[in-house]
Short mmCIF file of C-alpha atoms in Angstrom, two decimals:
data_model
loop_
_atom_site.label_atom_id
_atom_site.label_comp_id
_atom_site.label_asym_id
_atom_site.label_seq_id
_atom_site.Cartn_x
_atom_site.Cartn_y
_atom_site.Cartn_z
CA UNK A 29 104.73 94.66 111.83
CA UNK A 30 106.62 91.55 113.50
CA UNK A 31 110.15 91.97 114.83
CA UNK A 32 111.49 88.83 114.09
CA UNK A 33 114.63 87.99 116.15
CA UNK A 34 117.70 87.89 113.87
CA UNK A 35 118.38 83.99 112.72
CA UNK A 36 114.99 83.14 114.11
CA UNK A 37 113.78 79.77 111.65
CA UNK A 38 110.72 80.55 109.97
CA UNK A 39 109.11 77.73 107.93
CA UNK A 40 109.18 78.19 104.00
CA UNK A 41 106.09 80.60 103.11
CA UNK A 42 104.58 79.99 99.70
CA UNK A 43 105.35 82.61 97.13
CA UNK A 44 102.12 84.34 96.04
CA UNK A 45 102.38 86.15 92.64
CA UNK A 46 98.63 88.92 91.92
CA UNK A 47 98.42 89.26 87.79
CA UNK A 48 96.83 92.14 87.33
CA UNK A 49 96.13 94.46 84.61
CA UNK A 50 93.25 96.48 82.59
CA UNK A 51 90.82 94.80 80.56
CA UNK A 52 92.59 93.13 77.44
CA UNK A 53 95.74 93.34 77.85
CA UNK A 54 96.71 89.94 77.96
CA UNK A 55 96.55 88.47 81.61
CA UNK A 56 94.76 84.99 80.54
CA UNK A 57 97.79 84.56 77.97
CA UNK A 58 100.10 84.93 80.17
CA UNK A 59 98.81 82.67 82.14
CA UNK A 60 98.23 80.33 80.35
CA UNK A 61 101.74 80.59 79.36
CA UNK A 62 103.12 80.10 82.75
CA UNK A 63 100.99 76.75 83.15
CA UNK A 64 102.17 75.45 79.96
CA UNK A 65 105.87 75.66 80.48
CA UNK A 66 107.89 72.73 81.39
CA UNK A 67 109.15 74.15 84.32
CA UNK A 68 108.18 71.11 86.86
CA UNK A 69 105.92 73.09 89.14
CA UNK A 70 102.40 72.69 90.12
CA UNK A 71 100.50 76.21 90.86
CA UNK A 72 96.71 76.81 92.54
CA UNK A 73 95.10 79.30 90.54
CA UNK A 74 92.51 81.51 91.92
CA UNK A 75 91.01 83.50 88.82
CA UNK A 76 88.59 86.17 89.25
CA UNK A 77 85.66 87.87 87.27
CA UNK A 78 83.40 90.61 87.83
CA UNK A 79 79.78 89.45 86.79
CA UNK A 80 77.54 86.25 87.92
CA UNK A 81 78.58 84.26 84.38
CA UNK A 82 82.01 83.77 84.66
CA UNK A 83 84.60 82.06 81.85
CA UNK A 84 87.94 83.15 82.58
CA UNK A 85 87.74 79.76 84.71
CA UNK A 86 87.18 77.72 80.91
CA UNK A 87 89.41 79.99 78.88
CA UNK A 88 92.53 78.60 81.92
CA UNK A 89 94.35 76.09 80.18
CA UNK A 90 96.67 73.46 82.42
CA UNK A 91 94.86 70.26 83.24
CA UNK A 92 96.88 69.66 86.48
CA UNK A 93 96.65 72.81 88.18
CA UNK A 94 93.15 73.47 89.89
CA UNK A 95 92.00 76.49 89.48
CA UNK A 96 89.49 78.30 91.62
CA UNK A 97 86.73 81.04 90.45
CA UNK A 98 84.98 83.76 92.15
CA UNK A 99 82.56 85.62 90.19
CA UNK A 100 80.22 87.24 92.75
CA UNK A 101 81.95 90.64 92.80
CA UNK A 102 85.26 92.55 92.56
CA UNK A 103 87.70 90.38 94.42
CA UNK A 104 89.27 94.03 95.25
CA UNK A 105 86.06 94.53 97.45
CA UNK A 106 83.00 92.03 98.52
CA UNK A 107 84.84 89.04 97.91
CA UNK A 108 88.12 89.49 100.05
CA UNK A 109 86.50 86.57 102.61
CA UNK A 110 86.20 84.72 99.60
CA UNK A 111 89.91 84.51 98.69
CA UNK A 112 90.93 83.81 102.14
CA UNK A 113 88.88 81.21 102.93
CA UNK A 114 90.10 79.80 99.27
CA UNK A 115 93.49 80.47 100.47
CA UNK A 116 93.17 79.19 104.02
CA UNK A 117 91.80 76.16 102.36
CA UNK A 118 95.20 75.37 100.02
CA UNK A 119 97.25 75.74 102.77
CA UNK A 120 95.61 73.17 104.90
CA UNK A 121 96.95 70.93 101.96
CA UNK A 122 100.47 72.15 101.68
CA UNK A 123 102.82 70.11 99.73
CA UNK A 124 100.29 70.18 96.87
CA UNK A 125 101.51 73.06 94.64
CA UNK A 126 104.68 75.33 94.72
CA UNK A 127 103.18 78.95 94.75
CA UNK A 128 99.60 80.58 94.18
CA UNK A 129 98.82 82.96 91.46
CA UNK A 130 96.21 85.19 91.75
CA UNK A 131 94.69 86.81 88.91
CA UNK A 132 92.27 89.34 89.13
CA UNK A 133 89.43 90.88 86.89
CA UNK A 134 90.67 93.74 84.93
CA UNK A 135 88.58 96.37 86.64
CA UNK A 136 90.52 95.43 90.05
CA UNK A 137 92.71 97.79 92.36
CA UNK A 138 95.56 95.27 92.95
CA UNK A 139 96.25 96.86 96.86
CA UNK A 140 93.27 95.57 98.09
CA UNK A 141 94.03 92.10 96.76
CA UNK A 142 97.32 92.18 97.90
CA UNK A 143 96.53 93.17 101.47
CA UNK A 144 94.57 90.13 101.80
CA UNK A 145 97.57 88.23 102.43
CA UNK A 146 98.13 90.69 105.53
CA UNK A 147 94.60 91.22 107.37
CA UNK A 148 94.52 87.26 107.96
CA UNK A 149 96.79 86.06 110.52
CA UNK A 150 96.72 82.19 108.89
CA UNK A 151 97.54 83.23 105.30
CA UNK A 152 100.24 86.11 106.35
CA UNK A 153 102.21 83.39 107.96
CA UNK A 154 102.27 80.83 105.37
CA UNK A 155 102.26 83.12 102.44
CA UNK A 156 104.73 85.45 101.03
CA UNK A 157 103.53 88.13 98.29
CA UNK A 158 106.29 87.15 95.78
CA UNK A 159 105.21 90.45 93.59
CA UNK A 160 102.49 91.98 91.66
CA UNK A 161 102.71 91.75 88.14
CA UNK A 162 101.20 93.44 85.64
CA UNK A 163 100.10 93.23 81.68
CA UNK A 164 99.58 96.47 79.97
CA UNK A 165 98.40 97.26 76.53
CA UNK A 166 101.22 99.39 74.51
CA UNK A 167 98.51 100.31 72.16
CA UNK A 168 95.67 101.58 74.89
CA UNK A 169 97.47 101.95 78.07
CA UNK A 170 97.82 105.62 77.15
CA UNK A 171 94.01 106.34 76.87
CA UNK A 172 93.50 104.10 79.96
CA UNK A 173 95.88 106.01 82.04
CA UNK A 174 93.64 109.23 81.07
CA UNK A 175 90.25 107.81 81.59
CA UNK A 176 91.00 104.67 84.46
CA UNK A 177 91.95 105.00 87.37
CA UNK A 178 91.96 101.21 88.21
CA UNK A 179 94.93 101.11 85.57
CA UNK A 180 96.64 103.70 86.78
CA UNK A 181 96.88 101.90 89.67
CA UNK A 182 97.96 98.86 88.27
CA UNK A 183 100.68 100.68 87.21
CA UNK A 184 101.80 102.05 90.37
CA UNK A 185 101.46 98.78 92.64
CA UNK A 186 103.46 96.74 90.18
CA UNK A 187 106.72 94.96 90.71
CA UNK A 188 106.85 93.73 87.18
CA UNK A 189 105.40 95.12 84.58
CA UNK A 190 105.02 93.57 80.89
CA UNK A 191 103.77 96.20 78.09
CA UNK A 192 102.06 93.69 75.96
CA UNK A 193 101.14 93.88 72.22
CA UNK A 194 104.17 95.72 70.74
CA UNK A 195 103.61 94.55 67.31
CA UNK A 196 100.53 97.43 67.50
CA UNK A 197 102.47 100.57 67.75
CA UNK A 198 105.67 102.13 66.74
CA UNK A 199 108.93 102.52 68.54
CA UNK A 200 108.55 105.88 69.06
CA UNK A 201 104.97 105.20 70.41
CA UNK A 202 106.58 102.95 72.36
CA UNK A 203 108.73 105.18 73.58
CA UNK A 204 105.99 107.35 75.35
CA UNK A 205 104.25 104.89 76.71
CA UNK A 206 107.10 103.57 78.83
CA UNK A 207 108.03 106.95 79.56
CA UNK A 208 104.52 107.66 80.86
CA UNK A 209 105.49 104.22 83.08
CA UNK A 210 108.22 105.48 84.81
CA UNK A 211 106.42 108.57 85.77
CA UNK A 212 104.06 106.97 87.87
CA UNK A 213 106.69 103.84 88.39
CA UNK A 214 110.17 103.87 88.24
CA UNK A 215 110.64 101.28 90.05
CA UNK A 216 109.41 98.15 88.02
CA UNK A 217 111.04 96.02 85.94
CA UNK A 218 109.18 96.69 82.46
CA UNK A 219 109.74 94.20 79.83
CA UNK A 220 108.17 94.58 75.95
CA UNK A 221 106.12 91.41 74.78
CA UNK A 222 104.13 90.14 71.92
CA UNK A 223 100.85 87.79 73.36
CA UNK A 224 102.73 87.92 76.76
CA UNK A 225 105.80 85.66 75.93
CA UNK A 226 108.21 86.03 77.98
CA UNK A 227 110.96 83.85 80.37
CA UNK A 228 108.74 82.92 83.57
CA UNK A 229 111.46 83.28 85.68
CA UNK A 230 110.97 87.15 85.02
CA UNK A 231 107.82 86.96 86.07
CA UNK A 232 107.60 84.39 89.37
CA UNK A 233 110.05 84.22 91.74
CA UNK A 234 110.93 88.40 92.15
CA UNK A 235 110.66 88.53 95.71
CA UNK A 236 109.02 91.60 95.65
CA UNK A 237 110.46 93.68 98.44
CA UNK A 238 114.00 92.98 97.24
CA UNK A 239 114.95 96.39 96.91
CA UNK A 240 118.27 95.03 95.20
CA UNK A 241 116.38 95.37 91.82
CA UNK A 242 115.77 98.76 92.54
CA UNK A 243 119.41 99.38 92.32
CA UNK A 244 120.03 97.44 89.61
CA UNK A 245 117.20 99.47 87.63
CA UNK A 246 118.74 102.90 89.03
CA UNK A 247 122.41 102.59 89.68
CA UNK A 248 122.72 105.89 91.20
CA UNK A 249 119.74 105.29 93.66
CA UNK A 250 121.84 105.29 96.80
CA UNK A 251 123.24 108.93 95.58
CA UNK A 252 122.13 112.17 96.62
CA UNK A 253 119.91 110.69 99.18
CA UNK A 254 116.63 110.89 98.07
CA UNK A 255 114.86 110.48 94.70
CA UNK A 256 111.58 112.13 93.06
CA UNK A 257 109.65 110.66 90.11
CA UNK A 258 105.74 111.75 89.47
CA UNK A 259 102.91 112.04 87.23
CA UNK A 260 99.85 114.67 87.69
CA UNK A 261 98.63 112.37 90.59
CA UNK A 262 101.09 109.68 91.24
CA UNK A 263 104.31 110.41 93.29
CA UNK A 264 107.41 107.68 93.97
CA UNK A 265 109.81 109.13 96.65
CA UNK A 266 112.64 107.09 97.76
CA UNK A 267 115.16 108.44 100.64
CA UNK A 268 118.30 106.37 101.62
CA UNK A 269 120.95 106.64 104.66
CA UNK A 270 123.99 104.89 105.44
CA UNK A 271 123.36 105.86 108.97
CA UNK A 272 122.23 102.70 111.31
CA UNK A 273 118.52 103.16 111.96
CA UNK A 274 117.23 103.09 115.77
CA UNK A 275 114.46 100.80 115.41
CA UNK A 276 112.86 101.86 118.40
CA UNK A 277 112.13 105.16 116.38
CA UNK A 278 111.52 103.68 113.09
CA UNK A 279 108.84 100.90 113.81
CA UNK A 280 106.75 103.61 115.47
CA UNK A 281 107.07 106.57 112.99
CA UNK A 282 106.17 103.88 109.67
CA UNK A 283 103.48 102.57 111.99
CA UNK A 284 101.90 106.34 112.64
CA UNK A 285 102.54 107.27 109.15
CA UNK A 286 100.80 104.78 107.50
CA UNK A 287 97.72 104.97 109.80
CA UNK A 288 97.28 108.48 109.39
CA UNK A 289 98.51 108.48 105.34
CA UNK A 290 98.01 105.15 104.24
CA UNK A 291 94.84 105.62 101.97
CA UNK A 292 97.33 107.62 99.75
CA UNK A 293 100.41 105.48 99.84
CA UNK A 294 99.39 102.54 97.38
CA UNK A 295 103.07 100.47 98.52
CA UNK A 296 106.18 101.30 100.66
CA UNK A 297 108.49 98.96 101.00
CA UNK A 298 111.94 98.89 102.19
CA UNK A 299 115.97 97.33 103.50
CA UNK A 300 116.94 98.44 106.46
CA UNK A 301 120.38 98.56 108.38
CA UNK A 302 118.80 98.93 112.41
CA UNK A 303 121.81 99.75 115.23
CA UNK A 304 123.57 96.46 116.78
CA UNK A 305 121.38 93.88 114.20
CA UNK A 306 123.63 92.07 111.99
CA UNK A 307 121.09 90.92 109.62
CA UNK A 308 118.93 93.34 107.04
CA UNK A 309 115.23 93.83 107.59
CA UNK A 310 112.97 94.21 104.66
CA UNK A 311 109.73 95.58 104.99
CA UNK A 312 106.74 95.98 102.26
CA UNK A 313 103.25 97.87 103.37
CA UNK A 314 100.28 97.89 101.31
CA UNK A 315 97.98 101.32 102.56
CA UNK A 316 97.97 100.81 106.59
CA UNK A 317 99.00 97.24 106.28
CA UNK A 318 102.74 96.70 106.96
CA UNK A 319 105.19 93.28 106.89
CA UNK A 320 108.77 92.83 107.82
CA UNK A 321 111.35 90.26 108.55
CA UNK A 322 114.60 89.68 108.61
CA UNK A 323 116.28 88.67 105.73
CA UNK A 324 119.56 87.91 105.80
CA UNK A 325 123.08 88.76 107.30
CA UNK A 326 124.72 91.75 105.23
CA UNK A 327 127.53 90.61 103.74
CA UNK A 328 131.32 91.94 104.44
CA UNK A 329 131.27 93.23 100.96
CA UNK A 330 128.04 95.33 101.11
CA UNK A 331 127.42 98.79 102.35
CA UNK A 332 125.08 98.81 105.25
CA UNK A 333 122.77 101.53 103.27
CA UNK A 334 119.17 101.76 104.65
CA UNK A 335 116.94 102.36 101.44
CA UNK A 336 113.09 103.45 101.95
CA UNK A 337 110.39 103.73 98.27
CA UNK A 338 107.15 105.19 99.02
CA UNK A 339 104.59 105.12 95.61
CA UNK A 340 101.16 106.71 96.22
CA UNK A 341 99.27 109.87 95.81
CA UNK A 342 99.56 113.67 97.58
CA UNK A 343 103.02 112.39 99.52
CA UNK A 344 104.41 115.16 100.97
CA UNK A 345 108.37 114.13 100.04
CA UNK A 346 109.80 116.96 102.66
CA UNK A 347 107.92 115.22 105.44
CA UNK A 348 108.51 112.15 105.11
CA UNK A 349 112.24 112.62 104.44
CA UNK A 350 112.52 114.27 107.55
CA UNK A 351 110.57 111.64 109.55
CA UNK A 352 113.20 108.55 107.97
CA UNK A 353 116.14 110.37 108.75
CA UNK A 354 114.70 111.05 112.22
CA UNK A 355 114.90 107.21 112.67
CA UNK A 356 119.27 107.31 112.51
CA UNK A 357 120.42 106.13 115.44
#
């Protein structure tokens, strides 16, 4: 993970936004949506389908964006050198198109699509995952979460999350399925549609390792230090500090930690208040892949709070408590 020198220039990266989500729930719509709108911007679309006849590509309305198919496997899997030689190739024409979307075949683990904007050296540096958004079905997502794995983990990788098809159940249906959420995620912003209307600037433009909407979704996040949410096999864990951070002692314990537990932390991401630095860092790691940066100066009005979210499976919260606060300074 880079340590970018405080007030270093870094040339604009283009926002990346992965739509994800089970089969059916609504991903084409939305996309379709966010094409459609008068907003001004132009988007490259890479859209993904598992099978040799692919139509998502036809069924992608939007005559001026171009959009780019890939239907010789899971893009989660053989197809990863695929997407970044697609990607590699946009780039080379920047100025084109103000963000990529990436939508991927409903059968996808999203971490293995985001990490491809990691692994590559090229594409890290001139993109930015903006978040990972996903469309679930209010009326299945309950079965799926029993019987699917993949949308399980849809679920906990999101940044966004829109529980689509409302009109299908009641509120007190509802109800459970958003509590069922919040067990695996409590961290994403979840936001009831009907055929995946909703404001796009809910949906692009999240910078998704802006822990600020964390707090604005928990208000009492930076109390009691650390928080606990789960499901039978999905764990969030955040810790917090208003200690400065030695980053001489944090850069190598995230580094170990996600090497040796990385398979079973689908994201971690993080702001970070580091001993003599006057600007925050923000970090976001996908498995063993990790990406920082400095992001701004903290302001005069802001508590210099350090604030750490790890979302996976079998995390052992007592350990890895004890290894963030071992970072303080």
């Amino acid at each position: 993970m880079p340590e970018t020198k405080p007030n270093e220039t870094q040339p604009a990266k283009i926002p990346v936004t992965v739509l994800t989500g089970y089969l059916g729930a609504g991903k084409t719509t939305l996309l379709n949506r966010i094409l459609s709108e008068p907003h001004g911007k132009k988007f490259a679309v890479v859209v993904n389908e598992f099978g040799e006849i692919g139509i998502d590509n036809d069924l992608v309305v939007g005559a001026d964006e171009e959009v780019f198919e890939m239907n010789n496997g899971c893009i989660c899997c053989t197809v990863r050198g695929d997407l970044i030689r697609i990607i590699d190739g946009l780039l080379r024409r920047k100025g084109d198109f103000d963000g990529i979307i990436v939508e991927t075949t409903g059968l996808a683990d999203p971490a293995p699509v985001a990490q491809t904007f990691f692994v590559d050296e090229t594409v890290g540096a001139k993109t930015t995952l903006d978040a990972v958004v996903t469309v679930a079905d209010a009326k299945w997502l309950k079965d799926r979460l029993k019987d699917a794995p993949e949308a399980k983990n849809q679920i906990a990788f999101a940044d966004v999350i829109l529980l689509n098809k409302t009109d299908l159940v009641s509120e007190t249906e509802l109800k459970d399925v958003e509590m069922r959420i919040r067990a695996i995620n409590p961290f994403a912003r979840v936001h009831r549609t009907l055929k995946s209307d909703i404001a796009i600037d809910k949906v692009l433009g999240q910078g998704a390792f802006d822990l600020d909407r964390i707090q604005a979704l928990d208000p009492d996040f930076l109390e009691g230090g650390h928080k606990h949410f789960h499901d039978e096999d999905m764990k969030s864990v955040s810790f917090s500090t208003d200690k400065p951070l030695d980053p001489d002692k944090f850069f190598p314990w995230i580094q170990e930690l996600t090497q040796t537990e990385g398979p079973n932390i689908l994201r971690s991401k993080g702001i970070l208040a580091f001993k003599d630095d006057p600007d925050r860092f923000v970090f976001q790691g996908v498995h063993m892949i990790l990406d920082g940066d400095h992001q701004r100066p903290w302001r005069a009005d802001e508590a210099k709070v350090s604030r750490i979210v790890f979302i996976g499976r079998q995390l052992g919260t007592m350990k890895l408590e004890q290894g963030f606060l071992a970072c303080v300074a």
